[in-house]
Backbone as a chain_set.jsonl record, in Angstrom:
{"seq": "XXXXXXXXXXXXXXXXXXXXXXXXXXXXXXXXXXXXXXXXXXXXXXXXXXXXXXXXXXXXXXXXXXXXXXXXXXXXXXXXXXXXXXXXXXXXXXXXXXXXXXXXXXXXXXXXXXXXXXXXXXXXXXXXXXXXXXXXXXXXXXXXXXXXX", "coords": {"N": [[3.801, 33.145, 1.069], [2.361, 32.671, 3.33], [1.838, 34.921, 4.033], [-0.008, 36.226, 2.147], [-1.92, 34.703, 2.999], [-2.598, 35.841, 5.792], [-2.774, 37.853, 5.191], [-5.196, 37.65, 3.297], [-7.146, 36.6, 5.685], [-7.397, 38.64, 7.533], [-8.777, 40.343, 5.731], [-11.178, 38.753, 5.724], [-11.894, 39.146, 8.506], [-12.456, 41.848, 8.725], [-10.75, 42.963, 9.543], [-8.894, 44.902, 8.179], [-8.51, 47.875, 6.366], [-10.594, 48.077, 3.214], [-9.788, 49.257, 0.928], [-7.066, 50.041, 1.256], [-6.001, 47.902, 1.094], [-6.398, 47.43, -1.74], [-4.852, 49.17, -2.671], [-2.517, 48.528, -2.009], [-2.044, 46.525, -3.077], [-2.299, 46.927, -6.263], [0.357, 48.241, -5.949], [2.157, 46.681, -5.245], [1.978, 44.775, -7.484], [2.35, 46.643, -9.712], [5.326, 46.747, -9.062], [6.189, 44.318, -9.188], [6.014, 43.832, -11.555], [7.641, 45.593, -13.08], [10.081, 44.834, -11.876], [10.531, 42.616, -12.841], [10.992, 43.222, -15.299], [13.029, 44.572, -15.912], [15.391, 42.949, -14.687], [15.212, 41.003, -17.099], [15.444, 42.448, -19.087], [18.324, 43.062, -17.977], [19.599, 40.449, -18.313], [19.468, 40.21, -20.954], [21.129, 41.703, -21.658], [23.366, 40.476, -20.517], [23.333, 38.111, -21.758], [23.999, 38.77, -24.64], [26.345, 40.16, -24.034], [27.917, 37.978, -23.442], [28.179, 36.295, -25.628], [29.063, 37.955, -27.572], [31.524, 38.352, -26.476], [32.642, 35.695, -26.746], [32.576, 35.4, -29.246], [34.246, 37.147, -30.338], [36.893, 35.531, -29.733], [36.382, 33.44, -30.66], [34.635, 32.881, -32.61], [31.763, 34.195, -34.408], [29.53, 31.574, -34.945], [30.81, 29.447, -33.237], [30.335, 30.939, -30.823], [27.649, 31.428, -30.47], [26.816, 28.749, -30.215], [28.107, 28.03, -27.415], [26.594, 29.994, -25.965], [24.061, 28.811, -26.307], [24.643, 26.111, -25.066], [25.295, 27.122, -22.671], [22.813, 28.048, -21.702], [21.364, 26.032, -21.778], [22.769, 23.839, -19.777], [21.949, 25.586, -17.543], [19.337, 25.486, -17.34], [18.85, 22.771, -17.083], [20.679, 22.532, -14.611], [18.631, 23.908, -13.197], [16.287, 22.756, -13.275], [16.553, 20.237, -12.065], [17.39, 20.618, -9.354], [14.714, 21.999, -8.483], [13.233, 20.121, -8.81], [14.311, 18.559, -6.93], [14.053, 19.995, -4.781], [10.769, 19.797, -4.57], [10.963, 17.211, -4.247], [11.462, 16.874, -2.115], [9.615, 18.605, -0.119], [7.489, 16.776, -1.081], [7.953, 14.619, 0.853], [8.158, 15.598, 3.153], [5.18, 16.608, 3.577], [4.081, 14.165, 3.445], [5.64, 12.739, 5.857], [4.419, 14.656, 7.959], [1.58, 13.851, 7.422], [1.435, 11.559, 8.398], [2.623, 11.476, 11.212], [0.721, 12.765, 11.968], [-1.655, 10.983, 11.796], [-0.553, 9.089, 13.562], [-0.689, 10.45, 15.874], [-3.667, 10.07, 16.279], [-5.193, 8.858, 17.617], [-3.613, 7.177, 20.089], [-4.535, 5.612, 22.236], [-6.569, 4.193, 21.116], [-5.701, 3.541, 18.697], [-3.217, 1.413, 19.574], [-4.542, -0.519, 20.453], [-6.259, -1.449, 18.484], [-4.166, -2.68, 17.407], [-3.117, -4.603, 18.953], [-5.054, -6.172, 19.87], [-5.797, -8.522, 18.118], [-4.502, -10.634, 18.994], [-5.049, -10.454, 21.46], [-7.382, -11.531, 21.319], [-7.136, -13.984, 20.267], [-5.906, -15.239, 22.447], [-7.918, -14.888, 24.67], [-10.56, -15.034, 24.067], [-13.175, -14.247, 25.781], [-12.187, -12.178, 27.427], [-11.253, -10.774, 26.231], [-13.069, -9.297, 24.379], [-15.062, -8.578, 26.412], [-12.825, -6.424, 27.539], [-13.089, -4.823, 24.644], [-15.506, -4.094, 24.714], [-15.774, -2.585, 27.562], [-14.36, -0.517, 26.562], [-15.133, 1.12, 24.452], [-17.822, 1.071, 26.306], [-16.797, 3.099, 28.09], [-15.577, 5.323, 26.48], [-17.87, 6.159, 24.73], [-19.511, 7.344, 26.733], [-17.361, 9.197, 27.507], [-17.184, 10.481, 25.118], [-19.581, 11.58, 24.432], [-21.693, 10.41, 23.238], [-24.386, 8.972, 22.248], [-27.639, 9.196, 24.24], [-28.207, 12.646, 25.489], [-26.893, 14.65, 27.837], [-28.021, 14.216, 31.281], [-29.817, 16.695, 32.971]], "CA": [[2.49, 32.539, 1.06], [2.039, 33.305, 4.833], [1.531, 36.71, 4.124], [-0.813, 36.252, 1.598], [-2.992, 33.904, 4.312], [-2.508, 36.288, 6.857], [-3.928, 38.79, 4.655], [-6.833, 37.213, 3.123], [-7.21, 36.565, 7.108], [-7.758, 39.971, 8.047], [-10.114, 41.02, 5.232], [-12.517, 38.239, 5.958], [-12.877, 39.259, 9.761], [-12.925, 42.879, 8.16], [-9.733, 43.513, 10.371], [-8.031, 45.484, 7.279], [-9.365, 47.982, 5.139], [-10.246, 47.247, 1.704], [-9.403, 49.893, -0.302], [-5.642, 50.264, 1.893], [-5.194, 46.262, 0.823], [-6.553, 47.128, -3.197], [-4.058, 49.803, -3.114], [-1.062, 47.648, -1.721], [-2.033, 45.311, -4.234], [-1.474, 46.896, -7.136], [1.655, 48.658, -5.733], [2.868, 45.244, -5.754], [1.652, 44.2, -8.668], [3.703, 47.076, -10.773], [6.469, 46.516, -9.063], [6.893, 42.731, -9.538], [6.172, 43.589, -13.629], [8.714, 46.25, -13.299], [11.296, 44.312, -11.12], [10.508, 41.229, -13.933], [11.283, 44.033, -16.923], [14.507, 45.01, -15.495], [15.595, 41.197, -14.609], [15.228, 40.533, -18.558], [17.038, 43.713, -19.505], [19.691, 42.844, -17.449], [19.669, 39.382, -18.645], [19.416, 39.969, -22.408], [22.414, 42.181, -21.562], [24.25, 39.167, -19.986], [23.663, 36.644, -23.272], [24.646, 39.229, -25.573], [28.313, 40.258, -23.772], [28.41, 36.432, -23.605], [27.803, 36.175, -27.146], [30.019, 39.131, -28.023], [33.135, 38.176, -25.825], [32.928, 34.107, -27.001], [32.672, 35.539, -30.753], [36.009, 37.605, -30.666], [38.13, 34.361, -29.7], [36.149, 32.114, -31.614], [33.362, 33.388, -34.449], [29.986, 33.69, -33.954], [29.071, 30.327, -34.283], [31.271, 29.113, -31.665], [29.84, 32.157, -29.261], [26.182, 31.111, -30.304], [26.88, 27.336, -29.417], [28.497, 28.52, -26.308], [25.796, 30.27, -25.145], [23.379, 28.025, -25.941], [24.998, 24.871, -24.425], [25.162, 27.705, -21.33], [21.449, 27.999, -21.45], [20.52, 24.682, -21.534], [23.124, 23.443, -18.31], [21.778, 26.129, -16.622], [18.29, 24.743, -17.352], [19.4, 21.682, -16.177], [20.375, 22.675, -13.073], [17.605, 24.211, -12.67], [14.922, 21.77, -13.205], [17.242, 19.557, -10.766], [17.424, 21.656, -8.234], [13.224, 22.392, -8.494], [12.859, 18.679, -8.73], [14.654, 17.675, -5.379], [13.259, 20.683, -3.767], [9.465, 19.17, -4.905], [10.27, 15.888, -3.559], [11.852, 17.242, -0.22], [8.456, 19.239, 0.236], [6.193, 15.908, -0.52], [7.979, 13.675, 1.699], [7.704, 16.453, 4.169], [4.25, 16.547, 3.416], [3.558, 12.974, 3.788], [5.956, 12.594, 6.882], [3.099, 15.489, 8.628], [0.255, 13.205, 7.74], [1.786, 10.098, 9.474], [2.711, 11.585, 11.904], [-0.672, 13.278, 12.294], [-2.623, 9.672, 11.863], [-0.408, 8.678, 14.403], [-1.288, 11.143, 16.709], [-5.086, 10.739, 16.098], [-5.853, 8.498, 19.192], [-3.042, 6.077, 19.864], [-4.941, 4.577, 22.607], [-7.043, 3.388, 19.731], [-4.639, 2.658, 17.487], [-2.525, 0.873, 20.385], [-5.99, -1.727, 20.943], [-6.322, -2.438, 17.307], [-2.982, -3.42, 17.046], [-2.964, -5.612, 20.248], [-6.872, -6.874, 19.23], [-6.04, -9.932, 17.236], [-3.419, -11.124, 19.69], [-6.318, -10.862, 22.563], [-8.376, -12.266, 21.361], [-6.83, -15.729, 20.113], [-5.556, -15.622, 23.785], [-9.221, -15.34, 25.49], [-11.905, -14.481, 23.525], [-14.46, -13.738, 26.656], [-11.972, -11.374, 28.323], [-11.039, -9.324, 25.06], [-14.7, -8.743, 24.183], [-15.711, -7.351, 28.05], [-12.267, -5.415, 28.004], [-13.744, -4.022, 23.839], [-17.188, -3.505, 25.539], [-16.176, -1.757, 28.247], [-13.968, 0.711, 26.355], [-16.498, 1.498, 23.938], [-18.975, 2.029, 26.727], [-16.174, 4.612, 28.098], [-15.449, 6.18, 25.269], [-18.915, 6.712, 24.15], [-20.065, 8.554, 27.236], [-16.816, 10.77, 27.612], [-17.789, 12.133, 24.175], [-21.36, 12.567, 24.564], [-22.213, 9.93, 21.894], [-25.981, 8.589, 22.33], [-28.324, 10.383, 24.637], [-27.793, 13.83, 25.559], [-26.561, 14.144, 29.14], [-28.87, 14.729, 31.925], [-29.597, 18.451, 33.192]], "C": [[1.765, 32.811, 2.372], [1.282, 34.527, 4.777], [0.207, 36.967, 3.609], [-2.482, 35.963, 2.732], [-3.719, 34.764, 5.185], [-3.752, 38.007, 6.475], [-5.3, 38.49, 4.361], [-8.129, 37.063, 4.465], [-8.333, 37.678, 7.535], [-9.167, 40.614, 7.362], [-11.033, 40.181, 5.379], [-12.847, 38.878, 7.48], [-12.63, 40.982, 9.252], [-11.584, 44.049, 9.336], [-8.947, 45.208, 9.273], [-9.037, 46.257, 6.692], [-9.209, 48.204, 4.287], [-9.694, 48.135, 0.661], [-7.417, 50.001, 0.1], [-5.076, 49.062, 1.141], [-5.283, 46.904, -0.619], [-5.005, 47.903, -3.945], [-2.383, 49.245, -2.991], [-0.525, 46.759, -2.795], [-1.802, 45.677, -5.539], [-0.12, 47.644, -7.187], [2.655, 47.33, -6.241], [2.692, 44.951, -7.071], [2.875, 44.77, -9.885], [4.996, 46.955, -10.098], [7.512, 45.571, -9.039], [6.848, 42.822, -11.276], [7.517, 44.372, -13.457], [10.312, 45.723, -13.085], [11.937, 43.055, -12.157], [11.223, 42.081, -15.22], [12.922, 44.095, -16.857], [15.499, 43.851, -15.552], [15.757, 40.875, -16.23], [16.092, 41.465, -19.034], [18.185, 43.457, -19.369], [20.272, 41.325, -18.189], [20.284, 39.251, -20.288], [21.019, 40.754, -22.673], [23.605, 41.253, -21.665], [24.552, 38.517, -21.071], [24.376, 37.674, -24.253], [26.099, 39.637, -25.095], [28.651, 38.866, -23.637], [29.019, 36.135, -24.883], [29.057, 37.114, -27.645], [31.394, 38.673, -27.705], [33.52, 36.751, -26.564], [33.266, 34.752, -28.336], [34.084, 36.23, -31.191], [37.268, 36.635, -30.091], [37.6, 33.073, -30.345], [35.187, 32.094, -33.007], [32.526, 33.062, -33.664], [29.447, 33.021, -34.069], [28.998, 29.561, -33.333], [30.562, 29.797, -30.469], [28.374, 31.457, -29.128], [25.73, 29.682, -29.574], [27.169, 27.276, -27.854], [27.514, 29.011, -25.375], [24.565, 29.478, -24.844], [23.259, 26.821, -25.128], [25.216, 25.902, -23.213], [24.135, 27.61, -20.697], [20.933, 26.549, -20.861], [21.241, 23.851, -20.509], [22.157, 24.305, -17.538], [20.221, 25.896, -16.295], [17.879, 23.489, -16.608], [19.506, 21.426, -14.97], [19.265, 22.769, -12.554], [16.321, 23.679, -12.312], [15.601, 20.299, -12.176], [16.694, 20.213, -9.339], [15.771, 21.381, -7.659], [12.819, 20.909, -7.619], [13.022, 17.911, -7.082], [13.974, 18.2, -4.328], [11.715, 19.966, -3.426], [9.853, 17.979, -3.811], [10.463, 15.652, -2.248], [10.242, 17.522, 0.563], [7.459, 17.943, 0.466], [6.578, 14.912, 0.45], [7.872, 14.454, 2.839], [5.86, 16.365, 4.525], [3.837, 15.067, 4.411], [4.334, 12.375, 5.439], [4.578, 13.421, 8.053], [2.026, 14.468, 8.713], [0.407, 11.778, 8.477], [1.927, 10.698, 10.403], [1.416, 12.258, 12.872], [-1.971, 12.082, 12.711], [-1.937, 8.86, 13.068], [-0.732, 9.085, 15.833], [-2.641, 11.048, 17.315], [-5.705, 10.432, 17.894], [-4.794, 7.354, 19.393], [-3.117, 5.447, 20.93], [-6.264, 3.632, 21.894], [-6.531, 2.22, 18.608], [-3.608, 1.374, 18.203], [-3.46, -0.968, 20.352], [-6.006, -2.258, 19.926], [-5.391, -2.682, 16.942], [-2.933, -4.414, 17.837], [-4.352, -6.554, 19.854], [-7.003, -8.43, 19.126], [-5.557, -10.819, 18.286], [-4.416, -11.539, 21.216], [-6.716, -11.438, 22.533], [-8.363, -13.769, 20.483], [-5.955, -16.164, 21.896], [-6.867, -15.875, 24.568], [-9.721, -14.101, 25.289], [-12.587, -13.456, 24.454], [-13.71, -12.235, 27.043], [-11.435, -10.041, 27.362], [-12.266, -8.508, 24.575], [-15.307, -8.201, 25.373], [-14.715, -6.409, 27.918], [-12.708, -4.142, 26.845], [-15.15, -3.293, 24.103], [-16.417, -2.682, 26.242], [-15.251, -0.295, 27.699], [-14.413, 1.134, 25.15], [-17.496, 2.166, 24.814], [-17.951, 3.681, 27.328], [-16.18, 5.394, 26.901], [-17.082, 6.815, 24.408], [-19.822, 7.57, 25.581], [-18.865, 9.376, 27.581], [-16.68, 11.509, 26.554], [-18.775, 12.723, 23.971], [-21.981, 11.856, 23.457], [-23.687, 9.216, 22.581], [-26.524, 9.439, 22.991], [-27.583, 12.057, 25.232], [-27.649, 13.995, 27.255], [-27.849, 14.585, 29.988], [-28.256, 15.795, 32.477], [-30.126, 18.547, 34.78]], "O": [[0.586, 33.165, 2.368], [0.309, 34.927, 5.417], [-0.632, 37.649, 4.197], [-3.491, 36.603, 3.028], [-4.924, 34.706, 5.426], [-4.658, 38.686, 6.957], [-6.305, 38.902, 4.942], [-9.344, 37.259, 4.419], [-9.541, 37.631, 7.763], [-10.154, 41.117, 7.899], [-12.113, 40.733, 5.172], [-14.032, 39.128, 7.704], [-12.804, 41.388, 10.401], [-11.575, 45.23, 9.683], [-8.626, 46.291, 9.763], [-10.16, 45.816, 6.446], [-8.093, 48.57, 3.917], [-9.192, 47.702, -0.376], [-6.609, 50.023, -0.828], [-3.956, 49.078, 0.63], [-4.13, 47.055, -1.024], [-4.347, 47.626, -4.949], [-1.404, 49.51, -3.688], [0.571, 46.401, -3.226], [-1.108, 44.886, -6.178], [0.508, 47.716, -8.244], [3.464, 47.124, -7.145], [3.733, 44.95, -7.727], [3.716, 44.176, -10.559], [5.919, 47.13, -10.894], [8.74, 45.597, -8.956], [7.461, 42.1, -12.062], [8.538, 43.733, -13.713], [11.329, 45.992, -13.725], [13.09, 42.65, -12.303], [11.951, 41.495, -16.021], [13.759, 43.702, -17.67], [16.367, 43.827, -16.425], [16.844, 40.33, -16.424], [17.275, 41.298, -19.334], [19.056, 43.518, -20.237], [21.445, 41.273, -18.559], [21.177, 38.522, -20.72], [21.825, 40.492, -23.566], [24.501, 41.209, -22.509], [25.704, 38.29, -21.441], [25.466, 37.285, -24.67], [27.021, 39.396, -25.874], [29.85, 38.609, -23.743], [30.182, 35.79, -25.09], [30.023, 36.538, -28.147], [32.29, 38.617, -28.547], [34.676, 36.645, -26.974], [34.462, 34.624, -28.599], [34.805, 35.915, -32.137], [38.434, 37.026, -30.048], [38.179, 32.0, -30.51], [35.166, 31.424, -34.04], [32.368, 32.251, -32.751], [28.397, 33.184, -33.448], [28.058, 29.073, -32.705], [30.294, 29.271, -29.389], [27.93, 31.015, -28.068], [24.819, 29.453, -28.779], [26.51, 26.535, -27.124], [27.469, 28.629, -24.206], [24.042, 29.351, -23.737], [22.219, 26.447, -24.586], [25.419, 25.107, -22.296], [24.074, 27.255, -19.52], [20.333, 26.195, -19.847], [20.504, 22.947, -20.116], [21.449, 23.651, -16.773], [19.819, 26.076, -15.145], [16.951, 23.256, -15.834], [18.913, 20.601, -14.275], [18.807, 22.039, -11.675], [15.535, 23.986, -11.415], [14.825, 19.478, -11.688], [15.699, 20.114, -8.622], [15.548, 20.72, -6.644], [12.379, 20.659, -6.497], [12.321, 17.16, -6.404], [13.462, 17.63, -3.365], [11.435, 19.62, -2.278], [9.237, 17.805, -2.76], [10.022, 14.805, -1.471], [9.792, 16.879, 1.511], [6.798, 17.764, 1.489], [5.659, 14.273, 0.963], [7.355, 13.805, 3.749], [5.421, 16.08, 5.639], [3.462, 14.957, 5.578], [3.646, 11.641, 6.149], [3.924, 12.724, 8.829], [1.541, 14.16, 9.802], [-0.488, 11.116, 9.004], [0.834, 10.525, 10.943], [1.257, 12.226, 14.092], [-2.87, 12.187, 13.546], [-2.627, 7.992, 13.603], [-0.981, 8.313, 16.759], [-2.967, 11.581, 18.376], [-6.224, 11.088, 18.796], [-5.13, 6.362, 18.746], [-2.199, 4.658, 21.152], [-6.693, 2.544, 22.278], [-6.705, 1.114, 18.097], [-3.244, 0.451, 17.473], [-3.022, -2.115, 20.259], [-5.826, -3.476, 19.924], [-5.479, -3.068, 15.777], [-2.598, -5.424, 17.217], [-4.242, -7.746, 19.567], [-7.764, -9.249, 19.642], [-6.236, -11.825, 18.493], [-4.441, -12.609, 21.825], [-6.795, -12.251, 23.454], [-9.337, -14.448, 20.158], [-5.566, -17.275, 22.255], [-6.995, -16.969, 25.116], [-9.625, -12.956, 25.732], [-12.669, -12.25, 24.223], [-14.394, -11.212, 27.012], [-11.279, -8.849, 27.63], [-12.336, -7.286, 24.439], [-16.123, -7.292, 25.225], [-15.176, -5.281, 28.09], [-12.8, -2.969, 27.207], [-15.62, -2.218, 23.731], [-16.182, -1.695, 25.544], [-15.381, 0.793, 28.261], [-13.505, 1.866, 24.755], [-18.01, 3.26, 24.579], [-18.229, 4.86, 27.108], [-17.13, 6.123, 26.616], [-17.167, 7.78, 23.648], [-20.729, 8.358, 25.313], [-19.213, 10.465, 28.037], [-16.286, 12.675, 26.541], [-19.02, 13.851, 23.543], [-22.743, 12.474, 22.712], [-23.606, 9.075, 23.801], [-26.217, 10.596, 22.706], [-26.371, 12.272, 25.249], [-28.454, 13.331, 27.909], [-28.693, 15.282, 29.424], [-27.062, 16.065, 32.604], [-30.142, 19.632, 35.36]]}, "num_chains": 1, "name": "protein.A"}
């Protein structure tokens, strides 16, 4: 997926050129159908010596059951597997954005946690210390007038 990024990247600042990428692209292209054709070949190979070998020690019913109850564990697994991967990825995910919201300003976040606690201790002196870091904070980002020149 990187790659992809990295590409799309390039042809917007016009780093790459386009006909070199169109041609990469469908290089790739036939050779993920081709690589997919082969993969099934090989595969359809696989079920049928399955099929074949189960049926000469048991009849071809037995072989067909056999393979099918093969199919469908291996299905199994598989949608396991997918599944844990998925929910590894979103708690990953969601670990990033906490840890990102925690990041944002946590002498912010520090104040409105402490806030309530101030200010049932003394009112006057929590409201001058919210004033005055407001008025900081609003001229070291440049919020109301525009600075003088």
């Amino acid at each position: 997926m990187n790659g992809m990024i990295a590409q799309i990247l390039a042809l917007a600042l016009g780093q790459v050129d386009m006909r070199s990428t169109i041609v990469e692209t469908k290089r790739s292209a036939i050779g993920g159908v081709l690589i997919t054709l082969f993969l099934l070949t090989a595969y359809g190979a696989l079920v049928t010596a399955l099929a074949l070998w189960v049926s000469v020690e048991a009849g071809p019913v037995a072989a067909a059951l056999v393979v099918a109850a093969a199919a469908i564990a291996a299905a199994l697994v598989t949608l396991a597997v997918v599944a844990v991967l998925n929910r590894q990825t979103e708690q990953a995910r969601i670990a990033r954005q906490l840890a990102m919201r925690s990041q944002v300003d946590p002498l912010a976040s520090g104040l409105m946690r402490e806030l309530p606690e101030m200010v049932r201790q003394s009112p006057i002196a929590s409201t001058a210390l919210v004033a005055a870091f407001v008025y900081v904070l609003a001229k070291s980002r440049g919020f109301g007038r525009p600075p003088a020149k």
